[in-house]
Amino acid sequence: MSLMNVMRQIGSGFGSTLIIFFFTLLFSMPLGILVALGRMSKIKPLSVLIQGIISILRGTPLMLQLIVVFYGPYYLFGMKLSTGWRLYATLIGFSINYAAYFAEIFRAGIQSIPVGQTEAATVLGYTKVQTFVKIIFPQMVKRTIPPVTNEVITLVKDTSLAFVLAYQEMFTYAKQVSAAMSSLMPLFVAGLFYYLFNLVVTIAMDRIEKALSYYN
Amino acid sequence: MSLFEIKNVSKSFGDLKVLNDITVSVDKGEVVAIIGPSGSGKSTLLRCATMLETMDSGDLTYKGEYAAKNDENGKSVYAPPSELRKIKGYFGLVFQQFNLFPHYSVLKNLCDAPVSVQKRDRKEVEKEARVLISKMGLEGKENYYPQQLSGGQQQRVAIARALCMNPDILFFDEPTSALDPELTGEILKVIRQLAQEHMTMVIVTHEMAFARDVADRVIFMDGGYIVEEGRPEDVITNPKEERTQRFLARFSENG
C-alpha cells in the first residue's frame, strides 16, 4: 500500500476524531464552569458531593469511565444498546471527565482573582450574576488559558481512547492498516496527524492568549 | 434628617469585638474624617456602612431609608435585595487598592455600572464620564487600561468611577495608603476640591494635616470605640482624651 493510500485510510477516521474533540470541548467547558461554581457553593452538601465526583472522575482511568457509561444503561436498566449509542456514550464519557478537570482549573482561576474586584462590583450595585459575567468570568478566562491549553492538547490525544467502545476514530483505522500491512508505518502516520492537529490547537490558543494580553 | 446614619453598630469577628455600639451620622455637605490606629475598627465601620460587611446589631439608614434595622432581639435585619440595590445607588466607595476593573478601559470603568446597573442612557453617561475624566486631570486617558496608569492616576479613575454613579455620599477607605508620598498629594487635592464643591464625604485616613484642613468633623476611634469626636481644631490640635493625645503625639514624632 502506498503512503498516499495509508494517509487516505487513516484520514478517513479523522472526521470521527474531530467530532469527539469538538463536542467534548463544547459540552465540557460550560459544564466545567457550572461544576466549579457548585464546588465553591456555600451549600456544604452540594460542594462536598461535587468534590467527591471530581475526585472519582480524576482518580480513575478515562477508559474505564467510557466502558461504564457505555454498558451502564444495559446493566442498570436492561436497555438494549443501539449502534448510535457508541458515539453518544463516547461524548458523554469524555465530556464528564473533561468537565471535572476544567472545573478545577476554573475554580483556581476564579479564586485567584482579588476579592477587591467582587467588592468593587458589589458597591457599584452589580448583581451577583452581573459580577460573575462581566467582571470575574473574563478575567478568569485570561488567567486559565495556559492550563486549559494543556487540557485541550491532552484531549486531542485522548480521543484515541474511543477505540474501547469500538468507535471508529483515526487511531482505530491506523491500527487496522498497521495490522494488515504488518508495518509500524501507519501508526507513525497517525502520530503525525495528531501532532499536526495539536500544532493547530497550540497556535490557536496562542492567538487567543495574545488577543487577551491587552491587560494584566 | 441626616443623609447617612449608622446607629448602635456592633460587629464581632469570632470572639473579637471590632465595633462596640458605634453611632455616626453625617449631614448633607459634611466632610467627616475618621482617624485612629490600625485595628481600631475604622475600616470595618466603613465596610459596614457600605454593606460589604453585615452588622451584628445596629441600624443603617440613607436619606431616612432603612438598609438595616434592629429586630426585637437586637439583631440587624437587612432590607430586601431590591431595596438594598436602590440604597446602594446613594453611596460610593473608594478603596485603598483602587480595585479598578483591569479588563475595562478607563472610560468603560466609569460608564459600565451607570449603564448596566442604573440603566441610564449610554451616550449621556459617556458625556458625563468625559467631564469627570478631565476634572480628574486625566484627559486623553479615556482608552487607557488601568495598568498603563500610575497609582495616583488609577486612584483618580476610581474616584471618578464612584462619582459617575452620582452618589449622595462618598466613602474613602485610606485612599492614599497604597500610594507613594509623591502621589498622595494629587489624590488629596482632588478630595479637597470635592469638599469645596460640598460633596458629602467620609474619609478614613492617616493624613492628619489633611484631615485637619479638609474635615468639618473628626472622629477618633480606638479598640472599636469612638474615643473622641468633634471639630478638627479640637480633636487634632487640642485633644481632650489621653488616648487621642498619645496617638497624635506618635504621629507628630514620626513627622
Coordinates of C-alpha atoms in Angstrom, one line a residue:
Chain A
M1 CA 0.0 0.0 0.0
S2 CA 1.4 3.4 -0.9
L3 CA 1.9 6.1 1.6
M4 CA -0.9 8.2 0.0
N5 CA -3.2 5.3 0.4
V6 CA -2.3 4.8 4.0
M7 CA -2.8 8.5 4.7
R8 CA -6.2 8.4 2.9
Q9 CA -7.3 5.4 5.0
I10 CA -6.2 6.9 8.3
G11 CA -7.5 10.3 7.3
S12 CA -11.0 8.8 6.9
G13 CA -11.1 8.4 10.6
F14 CA -10.1 12.0 11.2
G15 CA -13.6 13.2 11.0
S16 CA -14.7 11.0 13.9
T17 CA -11.7 12.2 15.9
L18 CA -12.7 15.8 15.2
I19 CA -16.3 15.1 16.3
I20 CA -15.1 13.7 19.7
F21 CA -12.7 16.7 20.1
F22 CA -15.2 19.4 19.1
F23 CA -18.2 18.2 21.1
T24 CA -16.2 17.3 24.2
L25 CA -15.0 20.9 24.3
L26 CA -18.4 22.3 23.5
F27 CA -20.0 20.4 26.4
S28 CA -17.2 20.1 29.0
M29 CA -16.3 23.7 29.2
P30 CA -19.7 25.2 30.2
L31 CA -20.3 22.1 32.4
G32 CA -16.9 22.7 34.0
I33 CA -17.9 26.3 34.9
L34 CA -21.2 25.0 36.5
V35 CA -19.3 22.3 38.4
A36 CA -16.7 24.9 39.5
L37 CA -19.5 27.1 40.8
G38 CA -21.1 24.2 42.5
R39 CA -17.8 23.2 44.1
M40 CA -17.4 26.7 45.5
S41 CA -21.1 26.8 46.7
K42 CA -21.8 27.8 50.3
I43 CA -24.2 24.9 50.4
K44 CA -21.9 22.4 52.0
P45 CA -23.6 19.1 50.9
L46 CA -23.5 20.2 47.3
S47 CA -19.9 21.3 47.5
V48 CA -18.9 18.0 49.2
L49 CA -20.8 15.9 46.7
I50 CA -19.2 17.7 43.7
Q51 CA -15.8 17.4 45.3
G52 CA -16.4 13.6 45.6
I53 CA -17.5 13.3 42.0
I54 CA -14.5 15.3 40.8
S55 CA -12.2 13.1 42.8
I56 CA -13.6 9.9 41.2
L57 CA -13.5 11.3 37.7
R58 CA -9.9 12.4 38.1
G59 CA -8.8 9.4 40.0
T60 CA -10.0 6.6 37.7
P61 CA -9.0 5.8 34.1
L62 CA -11.0 7.6 31.4
M63 CA -11.0 4.3 29.5
L64 CA -12.9 2.6 32.5
Q65 CA -15.3 5.6 32.6
L66 CA -16.1 5.2 28.9
I67 CA -16.9 1.5 29.4
V68 CA -19.1 2.3 32.4
V69 CA -21.0 4.9 30.5
F70 CA -21.4 2.6 27.5
Y71 CA -22.6 -0.5 29.3
G72 CA -24.3 1.3 32.2
P73 CA -27.8 1.5 30.6
Y74 CA -27.7 -2.2 29.8
Y75 CA -26.5 -3.5 33.2
L76 CA -28.6 -1.0 35.3
F77 CA -31.8 -0.8 33.3
G78 CA -31.5 -3.8 30.9
M79 CA -31.8 -1.3 27.9
K80 CA -30.8 -2.5 24.5
L81 CA -27.8 -0.6 23.2
S82 CA -28.2 0.7 19.6
T83 CA -25.2 1.3 17.3
G84 CA -25.7 5.1 17.6
W85 CA -25.1 4.8 21.3
R86 CA -21.4 4.3 20.8
L87 CA -20.9 7.9 19.7
Y88 CA -23.2 9.3 22.4
A89 CA -21.6 7.2 25.2
T90 CA -18.2 8.4 24.0
L91 CA -19.2 12.0 24.0
I92 CA -20.9 11.7 27.5
G93 CA -17.8 9.9 28.9
F94 CA -15.4 12.4 27.5
S95 CA -17.4 15.5 28.4
I96 CA -18.0 14.5 32.0
N97 CA -14.3 13.5 32.5
Y98 CA -13.0 16.7 31.0
A99 CA -15.6 18.8 32.8
A100 CA -14.0 17.6 36.1
Y101 CA -10.6 18.8 35.0
F102 CA -11.9 22.1 33.6
A103 CA -13.9 22.6 36.8
E104 CA -10.7 22.5 38.9
I105 CA -8.9 24.8 36.6
F106 CA -11.8 27.3 36.5
R107 CA -12.1 27.2 40.3
A108 CA -8.5 28.0 40.7
G109 CA -8.8 30.8 38.2
I110 CA -11.9 32.3 39.9
Q111 CA -10.3 32.1 43.3
S112 CA -7.1 33.8 42.1
I113 CA -9.0 37.0 41.3
P114 CA -8.6 39.5 44.1
V115 CA -11.6 39.8 46.3
G116 CA -11.5 43.6 45.8
Q117 CA -12.9 43.0 42.3
T118 CA -16.1 41.5 43.7
E119 CA -16.3 44.1 46.4
A120 CA -15.9 47.0 43.9
A121 CA -18.7 45.4 41.7
T122 CA -20.9 44.9 44.8
V123 CA -20.6 48.5 45.9
L124 CA -21.4 49.7 42.3
G125 CA -24.6 47.7 42.6
Y126 CA -23.9 44.9 40.2
T127 CA -25.9 41.8 40.8
K128 CA -24.1 38.5 41.6
V129 CA -24.8 37.3 38.0
Q130 CA -23.6 40.6 36.5
T131 CA -20.5 40.5 38.7
F132 CA -19.6 37.0 37.5
V133 CA -20.4 37.5 33.8
K134 CA -18.9 41.0 33.4
I135 CA -16.1 41.1 36.0
I136 CA -15.0 37.7 37.1
F137 CA -15.5 35.5 34.1
P138 CA -13.5 37.5 31.6
Q139 CA -10.5 37.7 34.0
M140 CA -10.8 34.0 34.7
V141 CA -10.7 33.1 31.0
K142 CA -7.5 35.0 30.6
R143 CA -5.8 33.5 33.7
T144 CA -6.8 29.9 32.8
I145 CA -5.7 29.8 29.2
P146 CA -2.3 28.1 29.8
P147 CA -3.8 25.2 31.9
V148 CA -6.8 25.0 29.6
T149 CA -4.4 24.7 26.6
N150 CA -2.7 21.8 28.3
E151 CA -6.1 20.0 28.7
V152 CA -7.1 20.7 25.1
I153 CA -3.8 19.2 23.9
T154 CA -4.3 16.1 26.1
L155 CA -7.8 15.8 24.7
V156 CA -6.6 15.6 21.1
K157 CA -4.5 12.6 22.1
D158 CA -7.1 11.1 24.4
T159 CA -9.7 10.9 21.6
S160 CA -7.8 7.7 20.6
L161 CA -9.3 6.0 23.7
A162 CA -12.7 5.9 22.0
F163 CA -11.5 2.7 20.4
V164 CA -12.5 0.8 23.6
L165 CA -16.1 1.4 22.6
A166 CA -15.3 0.3 19.0
Y167 CA -16.0 3.8 17.9
Q168 CA -14.1 4.2 14.6
E169 CA -11.8 7.1 15.0
M170 CA -8.4 7.8 13.5
F171 CA -6.4 5.6 15.7
T172 CA -8.7 2.6 15.1
Y173 CA -8.1 2.9 11.4
A174 CA -4.3 3.3 12.0
K175 CA -4.2 0.0 14.0
Q176 CA -6.2 -1.9 11.4
V177 CA -4.0 -0.7 8.5
S178 CA -0.9 -1.4 10.5
A179 CA -2.0 -4.9 11.2
A180 CA -3.0 -5.5 7.6
M181 CA 0.4 -4.3 6.4
S182 CA 2.4 -5.8 9.3
S183 CA 4.1 -2.4 9.5
L184 CA 4.5 0.3 12.0
M185 CA 4.5 3.0 9.4
P186 CA 0.7 3.6 9.5
L187 CA 1.0 4.2 13.3
F188 CA 3.7 6.8 12.7
V189 CA 1.4 8.5 10.1
A190 CA -1.3 8.6 12.7
G191 CA 1.2 10.1 15.1
L192 CA 2.0 12.8 12.6
F193 CA -1.7 13.6 12.2
Y194 CA -2.1 14.0 16.0
Y195 CA 1.0 16.2 16.1
L196 CA -0.3 18.5 13.3
F197 CA -3.7 18.7 14.9
N198 CA -2.0 19.8 18.1
L199 CA 0.1 22.3 16.3
V200 CA -3.0 24.0 15.1
V201 CA -4.5 23.8 18.6
T202 CA -1.4 25.4 20.1
I203 CA -1.3 28.2 17.5
A204 CA -5.0 28.9 18.0
M205 CA -4.7 29.1 21.8
D206 CA -1.6 31.2 21.4
R207 CA -3.6 33.7 19.3
I208 CA -6.3 33.8 22.0
E209 CA -3.8 34.4 24.7
K210 CA -2.2 37.2 22.7
A211 CA -5.6 38.8 22.0
L212 CA -6.2 39.0 25.7
S213 CA -2.8 40.4 26.6
Y214 CA -4.1 44.0 26.3
Y215 CA -4.3 44.0 30.1
N216 CA -2.7 42.2 33.1
Chain B
M1 CA -32.6 64.5 58.8
S2 CA -29.1 63.1 58.3
L3 CA -28.1 61.9 54.9
F4 CA -26.4 58.9 56.4
E5 CA -26.7 57.3 59.8
I6 CA -25.3 54.2 61.3
K7 CA -26.6 53.7 64.8
N8 CA -25.5 51.5 67.7
V9 CA -23.5 49.2 65.5
S10 CA -21.8 46.2 67.0
K11 CA -19.7 43.8 65.0
S12 CA -17.6 40.8 66.0
F13 CA -15.3 38.5 64.1
G14 CA -15.4 35.4 66.1
D15 CA -14.5 36.4 69.7
L16 CA -13.0 39.6 68.6
K17 CA -15.3 42.6 69.0
V18 CA -14.3 45.1 66.4
L19 CA -17.1 47.6 66.7
N20 CA -18.8 48.5 70.0
D21 CA -22.1 50.3 69.9
I22 CA -21.0 52.9 67.5
T23 CA -23.2 55.7 66.2
V24 CA -22.2 58.1 63.4
S25 CA -24.4 60.4 61.4
V26 CA -23.5 62.6 58.5
D27 CA -25.4 65.6 57.2
K28 CA -25.5 66.7 53.6
G29 CA -22.4 68.6 52.6
E30 CA -20.4 67.5 55.6
V31 CA -16.9 66.1 55.4
V32 CA -16.1 63.7 58.2
A33 CA -12.6 62.2 58.8
I34 CA -12.1 59.0 60.8
I35 CA -8.7 58.6 62.3
G36 CA -7.2 56.0 64.6
P37 CA -4.6 53.3 64.9
S38 CA -4.7 50.1 62.9
G39 CA -7.2 47.6 64.2
S40 CA -9.3 50.4 65.7
G41 CA -12.3 49.3 63.7
K42 CA -12.5 52.3 61.3
S43 CA -12.2 50.3 58.2
T44 CA -14.8 47.8 59.5
L45 CA -17.1 50.7 60.2
L46 CA -16.8 51.9 56.6
R47 CA -17.3 48.3 55.3
C48 CA -20.5 48.1 57.5
A49 CA -21.7 51.4 56.1
T50 CA -21.2 50.3 52.5
M51 CA -22.7 46.9 53.2
L52 CA -19.5 44.9 52.4
E53 CA -19.8 43.6 56.0
T54 CA -23.0 42.8 57.7
M55 CA -23.6 44.3 61.2
D56 CA -24.4 42.0 64.1
S57 CA -26.6 44.7 65.5
G58 CA -27.5 48.3 64.7
D59 CA -29.5 50.4 62.3
L60 CA -28.3 51.7 58.9
T61 CA -30.1 54.4 57.0
Y62 CA -29.5 56.5 54.0
K63 CA -31.8 59.5 53.4
G64 CA -34.0 58.2 56.1
E65 CA -34.5 54.8 54.3
Y66 CA -33.6 51.8 56.3
A67 CA -31.0 49.4 54.8
A68 CA -30.9 47.5 58.1
K69 CA -32.8 47.8 61.3
N70 CA -32.6 46.1 64.7
D71 CA -35.3 43.5 65.4
E72 CA -36.8 42.9 68.9
N73 CA -33.8 40.7 69.7
G74 CA -31.3 43.5 68.9
K75 CA -30.1 41.8 65.7
S76 CA -29.7 43.7 62.5
V77 CA -32.2 42.7 59.8
Y78 CA -31.4 43.9 56.3
A79 CA -34.0 45.2 53.8
P80 CA -34.9 43.0 50.8
P81 CA -32.4 42.9 48.0
S82 CA -34.4 45.2 45.7
E83 CA -34.5 47.9 48.4
L84 CA -30.8 47.4 49.1
R85 CA -29.9 47.8 45.4
K86 CA -31.7 51.1 45.4
I87 CA -29.9 52.3 48.5
K88 CA -26.5 51.2 47.0
G89 CA -27.1 53.9 44.5
Y90 CA -26.9 56.6 47.3
F91 CA -23.3 56.0 48.1
G92 CA -19.9 55.3 46.5
L93 CA -16.7 53.8 47.9
V94 CA -13.1 54.5 47.0
F95 CA -10.8 51.7 48.1
Q96 CA -7.3 51.7 49.3
Q97 CA -6.3 49.3 46.5
F98 CA -8.3 51.2 43.8
N99 CA -9.9 47.9 42.6
L100 CA -10.4 49.1 39.1
F101 CA -11.5 46.6 36.5
P102 CA -8.3 45.7 34.7
H103 CA -10.1 44.4 31.5
Y104 CA -12.0 47.6 31.1
S105 CA -10.7 50.9 29.7
V106 CA -10.8 54.0 31.9
L107 CA -14.0 55.1 30.1
K108 CA -15.7 51.8 30.5
N109 CA -14.7 51.6 34.2
L110 CA -16.7 54.7 34.6
C111 CA -19.6 54.0 32.3
D112 CA -20.4 50.3 32.8
A113 CA -22.1 50.5 36.1
P114 CA -24.3 53.6 35.4
V115 CA -25.4 51.9 32.1
S116 CA -25.8 48.3 33.2
V117 CA -26.9 48.9 36.9
Q118 CA -28.7 52.2 36.8
K119 CA -29.9 51.7 33.2
R120 CA -29.0 55.2 32.2
D121 CA -28.5 56.2 28.6
R122 CA -25.0 55.3 27.4
K123 CA -24.4 58.5 25.4
E124 CA -25.4 60.7 28.3
V125 CA -23.3 58.7 30.8
E126 CA -20.3 58.9 28.5
K127 CA -20.6 62.6 28.2
E128 CA -20.7 62.9 32.0
A129 CA -17.8 60.5 32.3
R130 CA -15.6 62.5 30.0
V131 CA -16.3 65.6 32.0
L132 CA -15.3 63.7 35.2
I133 CA -12.2 62.4 33.5
S134 CA -11.0 65.9 32.6
K135 CA -11.9 67.1 36.0
M136 CA -9.6 64.5 37.4
G137 CA -6.8 65.7 35.1
L138 CA -6.9 62.6 33.0
E139 CA -7.8 64.0 29.6
G140 CA -6.6 61.7 26.8
K141 CA -6.5 58.7 29.1
E142 CA -10.1 57.5 28.3
N143 CA -9.0 54.5 26.3
Y144 CA -6.1 53.5 28.5
Y145 CA -6.2 50.4 30.7
P146 CA -5.7 50.8 34.4
Q147 CA -2.3 49.0 34.4
Q148 CA -1.0 51.7 32.0
L149 CA -1.6 54.4 34.6
S150 CA 0.3 55.4 37.7
G151 CA -1.1 54.6 41.1
G152 CA -2.2 58.2 41.6
Q153 CA -3.9 58.2 38.2
Q154 CA -5.6 54.9 38.9
Q155 CA -7.0 56.2 42.2
R156 CA -8.3 59.3 40.4
V157 CA -10.1 57.0 38.0
A158 CA -11.5 55.1 40.9
I159 CA -12.8 58.4 42.4
A160 CA -14.3 59.3 39.0
R161 CA -15.9 55.8 38.7
A162 CA -17.6 56.3 42.1
L163 CA -18.7 59.9 41.2
C164 CA -20.1 58.7 37.8
M165 CA -22.9 56.9 39.8
N166 CA -24.0 60.3 41.1
P167 CA -23.8 59.3 44.8
D168 CA -25.1 61.4 47.6
I169 CA -22.2 60.5 49.8
L170 CA -18.7 59.2 49.1
F171 CA -16.7 57.0 51.4
F172 CA -12.9 56.8 51.2
D173 CA -11.1 53.9 52.8
E174 CA -7.5 55.1 53.3
P175 CA -7.3 56.4 49.7
T176 CA -3.7 57.3 49.8
S177 CA -2.2 54.4 51.8
A178 CA -1.2 52.4 48.7
L179 CA 0.5 55.4 47.1
D180 CA 4.0 56.8 47.1
P181 CA 4.2 60.0 49.2
E182 CA 4.7 61.9 46.0
L183 CA 1.4 60.7 44.5
T184 CA -0.5 61.2 47.8
G185 CA -0.8 64.9 47.1
E186 CA -2.6 64.6 43.8
I187 CA -5.3 62.5 45.5
L188 CA -5.7 64.8 48.5
K189 CA -6.0 67.7 46.0
V190 CA -8.9 66.0 44.3
I191 CA -10.7 65.3 47.6
R192 CA -10.1 68.9 48.7
Q193 CA -11.7 70.1 45.5
L194 CA -14.7 67.8 46.1
A195 CA -15.0 69.2 49.6
Q196 CA -15.1 72.7 48.2
E197 CA -18.0 71.6 45.9
H198 CA -19.8 70.4 49.1
M199 CA -19.6 66.7 48.3
T200 CA -20.6 64.8 51.4
M201 CA -17.7 62.6 52.3
V202 CA -16.5 60.2 55.0
I203 CA -12.7 59.6 54.8
V204 CA -10.8 57.1 56.8
T205 CA -7.2 58.5 56.7
H206 CA -3.8 58.6 58.3
E207 CA -3.1 62.0 56.8
M208 CA -3.6 64.2 59.9
A209 CA -2.7 67.5 58.4
F210 CA -5.2 66.8 55.6
A211 CA -7.9 65.7 58.0
R212 CA -7.5 68.9 60.0
D213 CA -7.7 71.1 56.8
V214 CA -10.5 69.4 55.0
A215 CA -12.8 67.8 57.6
D216 CA -15.7 69.6 59.2
R217 CA -15.6 66.9 61.9
V218 CA -13.1 64.4 63.1
I219 CA -13.8 61.0 64.7
F220 CA -11.0 59.3 66.6
M221 CA -11.5 55.6 67.1
D222 CA -9.7 53.0 69.1
G223 CA -10.4 49.4 70.1
G224 CA -13.8 49.5 68.4
Y225 CA -15.0 52.6 70.3
I226 CA -15.3 56.2 69.3
V227 CA -12.9 57.9 71.8
E228 CA -13.3 61.5 70.7
E229 CA -15.3 63.4 68.2
G230 CA -15.6 67.0 67.3
R231 CA -14.2 69.9 65.2
P232 CA -10.7 69.2 63.8
E233 CA -9.2 72.0 65.7
D234 CA -10.4 70.4 68.9
V235 CA -9.7 66.7 68.2
I236 CA -6.5 67.0 66.3
T237 CA -5.0 70.2 67.7
N238 CA -6.2 70.1 71.3
P239 CA -7.4 66.5 72.0
K240 CA -9.1 66.2 75.4
E241 CA -8.8 62.4 75.8
E242 CA -5.5 61.0 76.9
R243 CA -5.7 58.2 74.3
T244 CA -6.1 60.6 71.4
Q245 CA -3.2 62.7 72.7
R246 CA -1.0 59.6 72.8
F247 CA -2.0 58.6 69.2
L248 CA -1.4 62.1 67.8
A249 CA 1.9 62.5 69.7
R250 CA 3.2 59.4 68.0
F251 CA 2.2 60.9 64.7
S252 CA 4.0 64.2 65.2
E253 CA 7.1 62.3 66.3
N254 CA 7.1 60.3 63.1
G255 CA 6.8 63.6 61.2

